[in-house]
PDB file of C-alpha atoms in Angstrom:
ATOM      1  CA  MET Z   1    -108.401 179.843  99.716  1.00 59.00           C
ATOM      2  CA  ARG Z   2    -109.751 178.196 102.609  1.00 78.00           C
ATOM      3  CA  PRO Z   3    -112.937 175.661 102.106  1.00 92.00           C
ATOM      4  CA  MET Z   4    -116.140 176.925 103.272  1.00 97.00           C
ATOM      5  CA  ARG Z   5    -117.209 175.434 106.253  1.00 98.00           C
ATOM      6  CA  VAL Z   6    -120.693 173.295 106.742  1.00 98.00           C
ATOM      7  CA  VAL Z   7    -122.328 172.569 109.683  1.00 98.00           C
ATOM      8  CA  VAL Z   8    -125.535 170.138 108.705  1.00 98.00           C
ATOM      9  CA  TRP Z   9    -128.135 170.746 111.054  1.00 98.00           C
ATOM     10  CA  GLY Z  10    -130.941 167.687 111.604  1.00 98.00           C
ATOM     11  CA  LEU Z  11    -128.977 164.118 112.158  1.00 97.00           C
ATOM     12  CA  GLY Z  12    -132.117 161.630 110.664  1.00 95.00           C
ATOM     13  CA  ARG Z  13    -131.126 158.871 108.395  1.00 94.00           C
ATOM     14  CA  HIS Z  14    -130.922 160.327 105.295  1.00 95.00           C
ATOM     15  CA  ALA Z  15    -128.350 163.766 106.508  1.00 97.00           C
ATOM     16  CA  ILE Z  16    -126.389 160.816 109.034  1.00 98.00           C
ATOM     17  CA  ASN Z  17    -126.010 158.630 104.397  1.00 97.00           C
ATOM     18  CA  LYS Z  18    -125.924 161.674 102.875  1.00 98.00           C
ATOM     19  CA  ILE Z  19    -125.132 164.549 103.343  1.00 98.00           C
ATOM     20  CA  LEU Z  20    -122.337 163.963 106.195  1.00 98.00           C
ATOM     21  CA  PRO Z  21    -120.660 161.966 103.327  1.00 98.00           C
ATOM     22  CA  ALA Z  22    -121.585 164.048 100.148  1.00 98.00           C
ATOM     23  CA  VAL Z  23    -120.032 167.902 102.747  1.00 98.00           C
ATOM     24  CA  SER Z  24    -116.933 165.931 103.347  1.00 98.00           C
ATOM     25  CA  ALA Z  25    -116.050 164.964  99.745  1.00 98.00           C
ATOM     26  CA  ALA Z  26    -117.251 167.620  97.930  1.00 97.00           C
ATOM     27  CA  SER Z  27    -113.925 170.030  96.534  1.00 96.00           C
ATOM     28  CA  GLY Z  28    -114.212 173.737  98.117  1.00 96.00           C
ATOM     29  CA  LEU Z  29    -116.260 172.571 101.849  1.00 98.00           C
ATOM     30  CA  GLU Z  30    -115.072 171.478 104.923  1.00 98.00           C
ATOM     31  CA  LEU Z  31    -117.961 169.625 107.118  1.00 98.00           C
ATOM     32  CA  TYR Z  32    -117.354 172.151 110.595  1.00 98.00           C
ATOM     33  CA  GLY Z  33    -120.102 170.780 111.937  1.00 98.00           C
ATOM     34  CA  VAL Z  34    -123.306 169.433 112.935  1.00 98.00           C
ATOM     35  CA  CYS Z  35    -126.270 169.651 115.556  1.00 98.00           C
ATOM     36  CA  SER Z  36    -129.614 167.521 116.294  1.00 98.00           C
ATOM     37  CA  ARG Z  37    -131.088 167.862 120.157  1.00 96.00           C
ATOM     38  CA  ASP Z  38    -130.052 163.718 120.042  1.00 97.00           C
ATOM     39  CA  ALA Z  39    -127.482 164.640 121.941  1.00 98.00           C
ATOM     40  CA  ARG Z  40    -126.517 161.029 121.614  1.00 97.00           C
ATOM     41  CA  SER Z  41    -126.816 161.083 116.548  1.00 98.00           C
ATOM     42  CA  VAL Z  42    -124.640 164.523 117.403  1.00 98.00           C
ATOM     43  CA  SER Z  43    -122.032 162.940 119.502  1.00 98.00           C
ATOM     44  CA  ALA Z  44    -121.839 159.800 117.068  1.00 98.00           C
ATOM     45  CA  CYS Z  45    -121.359 161.601 114.116  1.00 98.00           C
ATOM     46  CA  SER Z  46    -119.134 164.512 115.586  1.00 98.00           C
ATOM     47  CA  GLU Z  47    -116.715 161.471 116.529  1.00 98.00           C
ATOM     48  CA  MET Z  48    -116.760 160.128 113.041  1.00 98.00           C
ATOM     49  CA  TRP Z  49    -116.024 162.987 110.952  1.00 98.00           C
ATOM     50  CA  LYS Z  50    -114.028 164.754 113.455  1.00 98.00           C
ATOM     51  CA  CYS Z  51    -115.950 168.054 113.540  1.00 98.00           C
ATOM     52  CA  LYS Z  52    -117.638 170.242 116.277  1.00 98.00           C
ATOM     53  CA  GLY Z  53    -121.348 169.174 117.583  1.00 98.00           C
ATOM     54  CA  TRP Z  54    -124.176 171.111 118.983  1.00 98.00           C
ATOM     55  CA  THR Z  55    -127.142 170.218 121.384  1.00 98.00           C
ATOM     56  CA  GLU Z  56    -128.096 173.798 120.548  1.00 97.00           C
ATOM     57  CA  ALA Z  57    -129.365 175.229 118.095  1.00 98.00           C
ATOM     58  CA  ALA Z  58    -128.487 179.560 118.960  1.00 98.00           C
ATOM     59  CA  SER Z  59    -125.200 178.177 120.113  1.00 98.00           C
ATOM     60  CA  MET Z  60    -124.475 177.037 116.589  1.00 98.00           C
ATOM     61  CA  LEU Z  61    -125.373 179.706 114.945  1.00 98.00           C
ATOM     62  CA  ARG Z  62    -123.333 182.206 116.859  1.00 98.00           C
ATOM     63  CA  ASP Z  63    -120.132 180.180 116.054  1.00 98.00           C
ATOM     64  CA  PRO Z  64    -118.238 183.034 113.597  1.00 97.00           C
ATOM     65  CA  SER Z  65    -116.018 180.501 112.423  1.00 97.00           C
ATOM     66  CA  ALA Z  66    -119.480 178.882 110.490  1.00 98.00           C
ATOM     67  CA  ASP Z  67    -119.642 179.563 106.570  1.00 98.00           C
ATOM     68  CA  ILE Z  68    -123.007 177.777 106.068  1.00 98.00           C
ATOM     69  CA  VAL Z  69    -125.685 176.098 107.424  1.00 98.00           C
ATOM     70  CA  TYR Z  70    -127.303 173.342 105.314  1.00 98.00           C
ATOM     71  CA  VAL Z  71    -130.788 172.168 106.861  1.00 98.00           C
ATOM     72  CA  ALA Z  72    -132.252 168.838 107.748  1.00 98.00           C
ATOM     73  CA  THR Z  73    -134.797 169.549 109.910  1.00 98.00           C
ATOM     74  CA  PRO Z  74    -137.585 168.467 108.921  1.00 97.00           C
ATOM     75  CA  ILE Z  75    -140.191 169.955 105.935  1.00 96.00           C
ATOM     76  CA  GLY Z  76    -142.290 172.215 108.348  1.00 96.00           C
ATOM     77  CA  LEU Z  77    -139.879 173.249 110.359  1.00 98.00           C
ATOM     78  CA  HIS Z  78    -137.557 174.740 107.217  1.00 98.00           C
ATOM     79  CA  ALA Z  79    -139.419 178.167 107.154  1.00 98.00           C
ATOM     80  CA  GLU Z  80    -138.444 178.892 111.044  1.00 98.00           C
ATOM     81  CA  HIS Z  81    -135.258 177.527 111.394  1.00 98.00           C
ATOM     82  CA  GLY Z  82    -134.139 178.971 106.976  1.00 98.00           C
ATOM     83  CA  LYS Z  83    -134.960 182.839 109.432  1.00 98.00           C
ATOM     84  CA  GLN Z  84    -132.395 181.704 111.907  1.00 98.00           C
ATOM     85  CA  VAL Z  85    -129.492 181.013 109.769  1.00 98.00           C
ATOM     86  CA  LEU Z  86    -129.570 184.264 107.216  1.00 98.00           C
ATOM     87  CA  ASP Z  87    -130.262 185.643 110.778  1.00 98.00           C
ATOM     88  CA  ALA Z  88    -126.906 184.999 111.879  1.00 98.00           C
ATOM     89  CA  ARG Z  89    -125.484 185.938 108.327  1.00 98.00           C
ATOM     90  CA  LYS Z  90    -124.770 182.617 107.283  1.00 98.00           C
ATOM     91  CA  HIS Z  91    -125.335 180.779 103.944  1.00 98.00           C
ATOM     92  CA  LEU Z  92    -128.811 178.738 103.691  1.00 98.00           C
ATOM     93  CA  TRP Z  93    -128.433 175.867 101.757  1.00 98.00           C
ATOM     94  CA  CYS Z  94    -131.799 173.173 102.631  1.00 98.00           C
ATOM     95  CA  GLU Z  95    -133.568 170.179 102.101  1.00 98.00           C
ATOM     96  CA  LYS Z  96    -136.164 170.332  99.751  1.00 97.00           C
ATOM     97  CA  PRO Z  97    -138.390 171.858  99.361  1.00 97.00           C
ATOM     98  CA  LEU Z  98    -137.245 175.089 100.968  1.00 98.00           C
ATOM     99  CA  THR Z  99    -141.052 175.703 103.178  1.00 98.00           C
ATOM    100  CA  CYS Z 100    -144.166 174.119 102.992  1.00 96.00           C
ATOM    101  CA  GLN Z 101    -146.144 178.299 102.081  1.00 97.00           C
ATOM    102  CA  LEU Z 102    -145.121 180.240  99.561  1.00 98.00           C
ATOM    103  CA  GLN Z 103    -145.576 183.255 101.378  1.00 98.00           C
ATOM    104  CA  ASN Z 104    -142.147 182.258 103.528  1.00 98.00           C
ATOM    105  CA  THR Z 105    -139.772 180.532 100.621  1.00 98.00           C
ATOM    106  CA  LEU Z 106    -140.589 184.640  99.370  1.00 98.00           C
ATOM    107  CA  GLU Z 107    -139.418 185.661 102.447  1.00 98.00           C
ATOM    108  CA  LEU Z 108    -136.155 184.116 102.688  1.00 98.00           C
ATOM    109  CA  LEU Z 109    -135.022 184.705  99.038  1.00 98.00           C
ATOM    110  CA  GLU Z 110    -135.951 188.601  99.935  1.00 98.00           C
ATOM    111  CA  SER Z 111    -133.758 188.171 103.034  1.00 98.00           C
ATOM    112  CA  SER Z 112    -131.153 186.316 101.374  1.00 98.00           C
ATOM    113  CA  LYS Z 113    -130.475 188.835  98.287  1.00 97.00           C
ATOM    114  CA  ARG Z 114    -130.840 191.360 100.966  1.00 97.00           C
ATOM    115  CA  GLN Z 115    -127.739 190.003 103.406  1.00 97.00           C
ATOM    116  CA  GLY Z 116    -125.788 188.540 100.070  1.00 96.00           C
ATOM    117  CA  LEU Z 117    -126.273 184.534 101.375  1.00 97.00           C
ATOM    118  CA  SER Z 118    -126.772 182.127  98.912  1.00 97.00           C
ATOM    119  CA  ILE Z 119    -129.574 179.857  99.548  1.00 98.00           C
ATOM    120  CA  CYS Z 120    -130.297 176.592  97.855  1.00 98.00           C
ATOM    121  CA  GLU Z 121    -132.626 173.923  97.677  1.00 98.00           C
ATOM    122  CA  GLY Z 122    -131.134 170.158  97.915  1.00 98.00           C
ATOM    123  CA  LEU Z 123    -133.006 168.592  95.052  1.00 98.00           C
ATOM    124  CA  MET Z 124    -129.939 166.063  94.009  1.00 98.00           C
ATOM    125  CA  TYR Z 125    -130.866 164.688  90.724  1.00 98.00           C
ATOM    126  CA  LEU Z 126    -131.202 168.047  88.750  1.00 98.00           C
ATOM    127  CA  HIS Z 127    -126.773 167.859  89.206  1.00 98.00           C
ATOM    128  CA  HIS Z 128    -126.337 164.633  88.047  1.00 98.00           C
ATOM    129  CA  PRO Z 129    -125.332 164.571  84.228  1.00 98.00           C
ATOM    130  CA  GLN Z 130    -128.910 161.758  83.812  1.00 98.00           C
ATOM    131  CA  PHE Z 131    -130.673 165.046  84.395  1.00 98.00           C
ATOM    132  CA  ARG Z 132    -128.194 166.791  81.577  1.00 98.00           C
ATOM    133  CA  GLN Z 133    -128.251 164.725  79.212  1.00 98.00           C
ATOM    134  CA  LEU Z 134    -131.995 164.520  79.378  1.00 98.00           C
ATOM    135  CA  SER Z 135    -132.680 167.668  78.579  1.00 98.00           C
ATOM    136  CA  LYS Z 136    -129.751 167.729  76.241  1.00 98.00           C
ATOM    137  CA  TYR Z 137    -132.208 165.036  74.296  1.00 98.00           C
ATOM    138  CA  ILE Z 138    -135.030 167.615  74.159  1.00 97.00           C
ATOM    139  CA  THR Z 139    -132.991 170.582  73.264  1.00 96.00           C
ATOM    140  CA  ASP Z 140    -130.936 169.475  70.768  1.00 96.00           C
ATOM    141  CA  GLY Z 141    -134.261 168.699  68.617  1.00 95.00           C
ATOM    142  CA  ARG Z 142    -133.743 164.938  68.696  1.00 95.00           C
ATOM    143  CA  LEU Z 143    -137.016 164.672  69.611  1.00 98.00           C
ATOM    144  CA  GLY Z 144    -138.607 167.334  67.945  1.00 97.00           C
ATOM    145  CA  SER Z 145    -141.376 169.184  69.322  1.00 96.00           C
ATOM    146  CA  ILE Z 146    -142.046 167.871  72.554  1.00 97.00           C
ATOM    147  CA  LYS Z 147    -145.841 166.247  72.552  1.00 97.00           C
ATOM    148  CA  SER Z 148    -145.894 164.614  76.053  1.00 98.00           C
ATOM    149  CA  ILE Z 149    -143.974 164.142  79.898  1.00 98.00           C
ATOM    150  CA  VAL Z 150    -145.199 161.769  81.466  1.00 98.00           C
ATOM    151  CA  CYS Z 151    -142.852 161.817  85.406  1.00 98.00           C
ATOM    152  CA  ARG Z 152    -143.848 159.185  88.534  1.00 98.00           C
ATOM    153  CA  PHE Z 153    -142.121 159.213  91.713  1.00 98.00           C
ATOM    154  CA  GLY Z 154    -143.442 156.762  93.643  1.00 97.00           C
ATOM    155  CA  ILE Z 155    -142.245 155.074  97.713  1.00 96.00           C
ATOM    156  CA  PRO Z 156    -143.682 152.146  99.144  1.00 95.00           C
ATOM    157  CA  ARG Z 157    -144.076 152.230 102.566  1.00 89.00           C
ATOM    158  CA  LEU Z 158    -141.453 153.428 104.592  1.00 82.00           C
ATOM    159  CA  GLU Z 159    -140.098 152.096 108.302  1.00 79.00           C
ATOM    160  CA  HIS Z 160    -138.889 154.363 109.561  1.00 76.00           C
ATOM    161  CA  ALA Z 161    -141.500 157.190 108.183  1.00 71.00           C
ATOM    162  CA  GLY Z 162    -139.922 159.874 110.591  1.00 78.00           C
ATOM    163  CA  PHE Z 163    -141.777 163.337 110.566  1.00 83.00           C
ATOM    164  CA  ARG Z 164    -143.407 162.234 107.090  1.00 86.00           C
ATOM    165  CA  PHE Z 165    -146.693 161.238 108.245  1.00 86.00           C
ATOM    166  CA  ASP Z 166    -147.833 164.140 110.947  1.00 91.00           C
ATOM    167  CA  PRO Z 167    -148.498 167.146 109.427  1.00 91.00           C
ATOM    168  CA  ALA Z 168    -147.561 169.985 111.951  1.00 91.00           C
ATOM    169  CA  LEU Z 169    -143.893 169.051 110.107  1.00 94.00           C
ATOM    170  CA  GLY Z 170    -144.693 168.967 106.823  1.00 93.00           C
ATOM    171  CA  GLY Z 171    -145.355 164.788 106.258  1.00 94.00           C
ATOM    172  CA  GLY Z 172    -147.080 164.069 102.695  1.00 95.00           C
ATOM    173  CA  ALA Z 173    -146.382 162.889  99.901  1.00 96.00           C
ATOM    174  CA  LEU Z 174    -146.809 165.763  97.556  1.00 97.00           C
ATOM    175  CA  PHE Z 175    -143.814 167.906  99.850  1.00 96.00           C
ATOM    176  CA  ASP Z 176    -141.479 164.205 100.106  1.00 95.00           C
ATOM    177  CA  VAL Z 177    -141.823 163.087  96.817  1.00 96.00           C
ATOM    178  CA  GLY Z 178    -143.721 165.383  94.127  1.00 97.00           C
ATOM    179  CA  CYS Z 179    -141.624 168.274  94.452  1.00 97.00           C
ATOM    180  CA  TYR Z 180    -139.836 165.626  91.825  1.00 98.00           C
ATOM    181  CA  PRO Z 181    -142.160 165.797  89.368  1.00 98.00           C
ATOM    182  CA  ILE Z 182    -142.921 169.201  89.437  1.00 97.00           C
ATOM    183  CA  SER Z 183    -139.288 171.133  89.639  1.00 97.00           C
ATOM    184  CA  ALA Z 184    -138.730 168.083  87.496  1.00 98.00           C
ATOM    185  CA  ILE Z 185    -141.494 169.489  84.147  1.00 96.00           C
ATOM    186  CA  GLN Z 186    -139.669 173.994  85.129  1.00 95.00           C
ATOM    187  CA  ALA Z 187    -136.266 172.746  85.095  1.00 97.00           C
ATOM    188  CA  LEU Z 188    -136.556 170.402  81.107  1.00 97.00           C
ATOM    189  CA  PHE Z 189    -138.595 173.821  80.275  1.00 96.00           C
ATOM    190  CA  PRO Z 190    -137.253 176.371  82.154  1.00 93.00           C
ATOM    191  CA  GLU Z 191    -138.275 179.634  80.610  1.00 88.00           C
ATOM    192  CA  GLU Z 192    -141.959 178.136  80.617  1.00 87.00           C
ATOM    193  CA  ASN Z 193    -144.681 178.973  83.046  1.00 85.00           C
ATOM    194  CA  PRO Z 194    -146.186 176.331  83.875  1.00 88.00           C
ATOM    195  CA  ASN Z 195    -150.411 176.101  83.535  1.00 94.00           C
ATOM    196  CA  VAL Z 196    -152.201 173.741  86.473  1.00 97.00           C
ATOM    197  CA  SER Z 197    -155.069 172.491  84.249  1.00 96.00           C
ATOM    198  CA  TYR Z 198    -155.579 169.884  87.771  1.00 97.00           C
ATOM    199  CA  ALA Z 199    -154.424 169.220  89.365  1.00 98.00           C
ATOM    200  CA  SER Z 200    -155.837 165.762  92.855  1.00 97.00           C
ATOM    201  CA  ILE Z 201    -154.066 165.373  96.100  1.00 97.00           C
ATOM    202  CA  VAL Z 202    -155.451 162.302  97.783  1.00 96.00           C
ATOM    203  CA  THR Z 203    -155.616 161.559 101.326  1.00 95.00           C
ATOM    204  CA  ARG Z 204    -155.822 158.014 101.758  1.00 93.00           C
ATOM    205  CA  ASP Z 205    -156.073 154.926 104.893  1.00 87.00           C
ATOM    206  CA  GLY Z 206    -156.968 156.817 107.447  1.00 89.00           C
ATOM    207  CA  SER Z 207    -153.937 159.430 106.539  1.00 92.00           C
ATOM    208  CA  ALA Z 208    -153.174 162.085 108.254  1.00 93.00           C
ATOM    209  CA  VAL Z 209    -151.457 163.564 105.516  1.00 95.00           C
ATOM    210  CA  ASP Z 210    -151.927 163.203 101.379  1.00 96.00           C
ATOM    211  CA  THR Z 211    -150.547 160.144 100.014  1.00 96.00           C
ATOM    212  CA  ASP Z 212    -150.593 160.532  96.999  1.00 96.00           C
ATOM    213  CA  GLY Z 213    -151.850 162.482  94.102  1.00 98.00           C
ATOM    214  CA  HIS Z 214    -151.389 164.011  90.488  1.00 98.00           C
ATOM    215  CA  ALA Z 215    -151.617 166.572  88.093  1.00 98.00           C
ATOM    216  CA  VAL Z 216    -151.937 167.498  84.848  1.00 98.00           C
ATOM    217  CA  ILE Z 217    -149.489 170.564  83.168  1.00 97.00           C
ATOM    218  CA  ALA Z 218    -150.175 172.306  80.693  1.00 96.00           C
ATOM    219  CA  LEU Z 219    -146.710 173.732  77.978  1.00 94.00           C
ATOM    220  CA  SER Z 220    -147.552 176.804  76.140  1.00 88.00           C
ATOM    221  CA  ASN Z 221    -145.589 174.841  72.735  1.00 84.00           C
ATOM    222  CA  GLY Z 222    -149.195 173.062  73.442  1.00 90.00           C
ATOM    223  CA  ALA Z 223    -147.444 169.749  74.965  1.00 95.00           C
ATOM    224  CA  VAL Z 224    -149.197 168.295  78.230  1.00 97.00           C
ATOM    225  CA  ALA Z 225    -147.432 167.175  81.712  1.00 98.00           C
ATOM    226  CA  ASN Z 226    -148.727 164.127  83.720  1.00 98.00           C
ATOM    227  CA  LEU Z 227    -146.949 163.997  86.911  1.00 98.00           C
ATOM    228  CA  GLU Z 228    -147.809 161.681  89.479  1.00 98.00           C
ATOM    229  CA  TRP Z 229    -145.911 160.497  93.014  1.00 98.00           C
ATOM    230  CA  GLY Z 230    -146.824 158.818  96.589  1.00 97.00           C
ATOM    231  CA  VAL Z 231    -146.344 156.931  98.690  1.00 96.00           C
ATOM    232  CA  ASN Z 232    -146.979 153.022 100.631  1.00 93.00           C
ATOM    233  CA  CYS Z 233    -147.575 152.676  96.752  1.00 95.00           C
ATOM    234  CA  ALA Z 234    -145.339 150.185  94.279  1.00 96.00           C
ATOM    235  CA  TYR Z 235    -141.437 152.663  94.154  1.00 97.00           C
ATOM    236  CA  ARG Z 236    -141.932 154.491  90.249  1.00 98.00           C
ATOM    237  CA  ASN Z 237    -139.712 156.394  89.623  1.00 98.00           C
ATOM    238  CA  GLU Z 238    -138.653 157.531  85.668  1.00 98.00           C
ATOM    239  CA  ILE Z 239    -139.632 159.741  82.696  1.00 98.00           C
ATOM    240  CA  ASP Z 240    -141.111 159.447  78.982  1.00 98.00           C
ATOM    241  CA  ILE Z 241    -140.698 162.113  76.725  1.00 98.00           C
ATOM    242  CA  TRP Z 242    -143.088 161.802  73.937  1.00 98.00           C
ATOM    243  CA  GLY Z 243    -142.036 164.325  70.511  1.00 98.00           C
ATOM    244  CA  GLU Z 244    -142.898 165.071  67.513  1.00 97.00           C
ATOM    245  CA  ARG Z 245    -139.780 162.977  65.442  1.00 97.00           C
ATOM    246  CA  GLY Z 246    -138.844 160.234  69.095  1.00 98.00           C
ATOM    247  CA  SER Z 247    -139.332 159.525  72.468  1.00 98.00           C
ATOM    248  CA  VAL Z 248    -136.551 158.225  75.239  1.00 98.00           C
ATOM    249  CA  PHE Z 249    -138.206 157.075  78.642  1.00 98.00           C
ATOM    250  CA  THR Z 250    -135.069 156.865  81.696  1.00 98.00           C
ATOM    251  CA  ASP Z 251    -135.740 155.573  84.784  1.00 98.00           C
ATOM    252  CA  LYS Z 252    -134.002 156.441  88.887  1.00 98.00           C
ATOM    253  CA  ILE Z 253    -134.759 159.544  87.723  1.00 98.00           C
ATOM    254  CA  PHE Z 254    -134.445 161.004  91.154  1.00 98.00           C
ATOM    255  CA  SER Z 255    -133.315 158.441  93.391  1.00 97.00           C
ATOM    256  CA  LYS Z 256    -130.159 156.659  92.379  1.00 97.00           C
ATOM    257  CA  PRO Z 257    -126.912 154.756  93.998  1.00 97.00           C
ATOM    258  CA  ILE Z 258    -123.704 156.039  93.791  1.00 97.00           C
ATOM    259  CA  ASP Z 259    -122.738 153.545  91.338  1.00 98.00           C
ATOM    260  CA  HIS Z 260    -125.662 154.120  88.999  1.00 98.00           C
ATOM    261  CA  ILE Z 261    -124.881 153.931  85.258  1.00 98.00           C
ATOM    262  CA  PRO Z 262    -128.471 155.343  83.836  1.00 98.00           C
ATOM    263  CA  VAL Z 263    -130.602 153.406  80.433  1.00 98.00           C
ATOM    264  CA  PHE Z 264    -132.353 155.931  77.936  1.00 98.00           C
ATOM    265  CA  ARG Z 265    -134.677 154.379  75.623  1.00 98.00           C
ATOM    266  CA  LEU Z 266    -135.226 155.607  72.190  1.00 98.00           C
ATOM    267  CA  ARG Z 267    -137.385 155.102  69.620  1.00 98.00           C
ATOM    268  CA  ASP Z 268    -137.186 156.769  66.259  1.00 97.00           C
ATOM    269  CA  THR Z 269    -141.135 158.198  64.494  1.00 96.00           C
ATOM    270  CA  GLN Z 270    -140.736 154.526  63.266  1.00 96.00           C
ATOM    271  CA  GLY Z 271    -140.994 153.059  66.269  1.00 95.00           C
ATOM    272  CA  ALA Z 272    -137.315 151.962  66.222  1.00 98.00           C
ATOM    273  CA  GLU Z 273    -135.804 151.220  69.793  1.00 98.00           C
ATOM    274  CA  THR Z 274    -131.890 151.802  71.078  1.00 98.00           C
ATOM    275  CA  THR Z 275    -130.067 152.392  73.712  1.00 98.00           C
ATOM    276  CA  GLU Z 276    -128.452 154.769  75.050  1.00 98.00           C
ATOM    277  CA  TYR Z 277    -125.848 155.533  78.785  1.00 98.00           C
ATOM    278  CA  GLY Z 278    -125.381 157.795  81.249  1.00 98.00           C
ATOM    279  CA  GLU Z 279    -122.369 158.793  83.338  1.00 98.00           C
ATOM    280  CA  ALA Z 280    -122.528 156.559  87.318  1.00 98.00           C
ATOM    281  CA  ASN Z 281    -122.100 159.956  89.543  1.00 98.00           C
ATOM    282  CA  ASP Z 282    -122.863 160.722  93.066  1.00 98.00           C
ATOM    283  CA  HIS Z 283    -125.039 163.579  92.715  1.00 98.00           C
ATOM    284  CA  PHE Z 284    -125.498 165.068  96.149  1.00 98.00           C
ATOM    285  CA  VAL Z 285    -121.274 166.013  96.095  1.00 98.00           C
ATOM    286  CA  SER Z 286    -122.130 167.203  92.930  1.00 98.00           C
ATOM    287  CA  MET Z 287    -124.974 169.490  94.351  1.00 98.00           C
ATOM    288  CA  LEU Z 288    -122.557 170.885  96.536  1.00 98.00           C
ATOM    289  CA  GLN Z 289    -119.833 171.468  95.153  1.00 97.00           C
ATOM    290  CA  TYR Z 290    -122.946 173.389  92.484  1.00 97.00           C
ATOM    291  CA  PHE Z 291    -123.483 175.681  95.745  1.00 97.00           C
ATOM    292  CA  ARG Z 292    -120.058 175.833  96.343  1.00 97.00           C
ATOM    293  CA  GLY Z 293    -120.271 178.043  93.413  1.00 95.00           C
ATOM    294  CA  MET Z 294    -122.992 180.478  94.217  1.00 94.00           C
ATOM    295  CA  ILE Z 295    -121.208 182.164  96.388  1.00 95.00           C
ATOM    296  CA  ASP Z 296    -118.668 184.136  95.014  1.00 92.00           C
ATOM    297  CA  ASP Z 297    -121.407 184.365  91.481  1.00 94.00           C
ATOM    298  CA  LEU Z 298    -123.633 186.814  92.295  1.00 92.00           C
ATOM    299  CA  ARG Z 299    -125.730 185.994  89.117  1.00 95.00           C
ATOM    300  CA  ALA Z 300    -125.516 182.148  90.165  1.00 95.00           C
ATOM    301  CA  ALA Z 301    -126.830 182.511  93.246  1.00 96.00           C
ATOM    302  CA  GLU Z 302    -130.294 185.097  91.613  1.00 97.00           C
ATOM    303  CA  ALA Z 303    -130.860 182.416  89.311  1.00 96.00           C
ATOM    304  CA  GLU Z 304    -131.040 180.384  91.956  1.00 97.00           C
ATOM    305  CA  ARG Z 305    -133.546 182.546  93.865  1.00 97.00           C
ATOM    306  CA  SER Z 306    -135.249 182.631  90.550  1.00 97.00           C
ATOM    307  CA  ARG Z 307    -135.399 178.859  90.447  1.00 97.00           C
ATOM    308  CA  VAL Z 308    -136.680 178.019  93.693  1.00 98.00           C
ATOM    309  CA  ALA Z 309    -139.348 180.960  93.420  1.00 97.00           C
ATOM    310  CA  ARG Z 310    -140.694 179.496  89.653  1.00 96.00           C
ATOM    311  CA  ARG Z 311    -140.879 175.996  92.263  1.00 96.00           C
ATOM    312  CA  ALA Z 312    -142.623 177.105  95.502  1.00 97.00           C
ATOM    313  CA  GLU Z 313    -145.024 179.083  93.010  1.00 97.00           C
ATOM    314  CA  VAL Z 314    -146.453 175.972  91.302  1.00 96.00           C
ATOM    315  CA  LEU Z 315    -146.651 173.853  94.365  1.00 96.00           C
ATOM    316  CA  ASP Z 316    -148.519 176.751  95.262  1.00 96.00           C
ATOM    317  CA  ARG Z 317    -150.844 176.639  92.528  1.00 96.00           C
ATOM    318  CA  ILE Z 318    -151.170 172.799  92.597  1.00 97.00           C
ATOM    319  CA  TRP Z 319    -152.155 172.695  95.919  1.00 95.00           C
ATOM    320  CA  SER Z 320    -154.903 175.615  95.309  1.00 96.00           C
ATOM    321  CA  VAL Z 321    -156.585 174.200  91.996  1.00 97.00           C
ATOM    322  CA  SER Z 322    -156.452 170.538  94.214  1.00 96.00           C
ATOM    323  CA  ARG Z 323    -158.795 172.266  96.853  1.00 91.00           C
ATOM    324  CA  SER Z 324    -160.981 174.163  94.245  1.00 86.00           C
ATOM    325  CA  ARG Z 325    -161.966 170.834  92.440  1.00 74.00           C
TER     326      ARG Z 325
END
């Protein structure tokens, strides 16, 4: 069976440093090409990776040999670019979030289902052994009934912020970093329909977009998740889960280098602490290989559509609750 050919559309720093190497390393995939309006980036990347290059998306989308397009353009362009990919009858893999609007996300999901194409959202951390190990602490009952979860993701001011502070391109902390802790709660408690009991989305220092936020999500078992996110702040990247019989804390839950060994700090009912360790992993490679499997597994593809829809629905609720305050 030949590898599926991938084109990466959008050549920002993230795509160049993370996505191109991961596509090249993932089994079952071939880095077939790159596409960007920046001719110099296209030339440099196509030469480095020995692949095709386009500066016009229309030409790329007409290429019958391209099977998958990984959309790594600014968030505000995902809806239109995703529609073009699906209209060209190619599988759509996309940086998070899939779009900025719930209705746009649902339309892309329905189009992919109708055409029998996979559609995937690039939350890489979900495919790291660290997250699976964290989830197992809950599912195996080791922590007992969960009382609360505190999850934070904040990043300092970036030297090259790119689209992140441009409202026309989908900038803002909620879409950039807030989607991580929000998606984590849904992944850890997949049977839940989270109730957003409080949400605040804040804009500071004259920014054109939101800079930080806080949401409280109530789960049906009585547990409460406190989620915080922000940009232009001290770095935090962590989750703390408190249960009836124990608790666990781990950091670098969302973003980490490929050689990072996860550390889990556990406490029992008496507060005695033990430390356990996880495995290092390139979660971008693991994610792409998981996406590749969906192309041949209709049930897995439909499950991914359902997860993407649920994440978009909660993001939409958080926006709505924050505006009603």
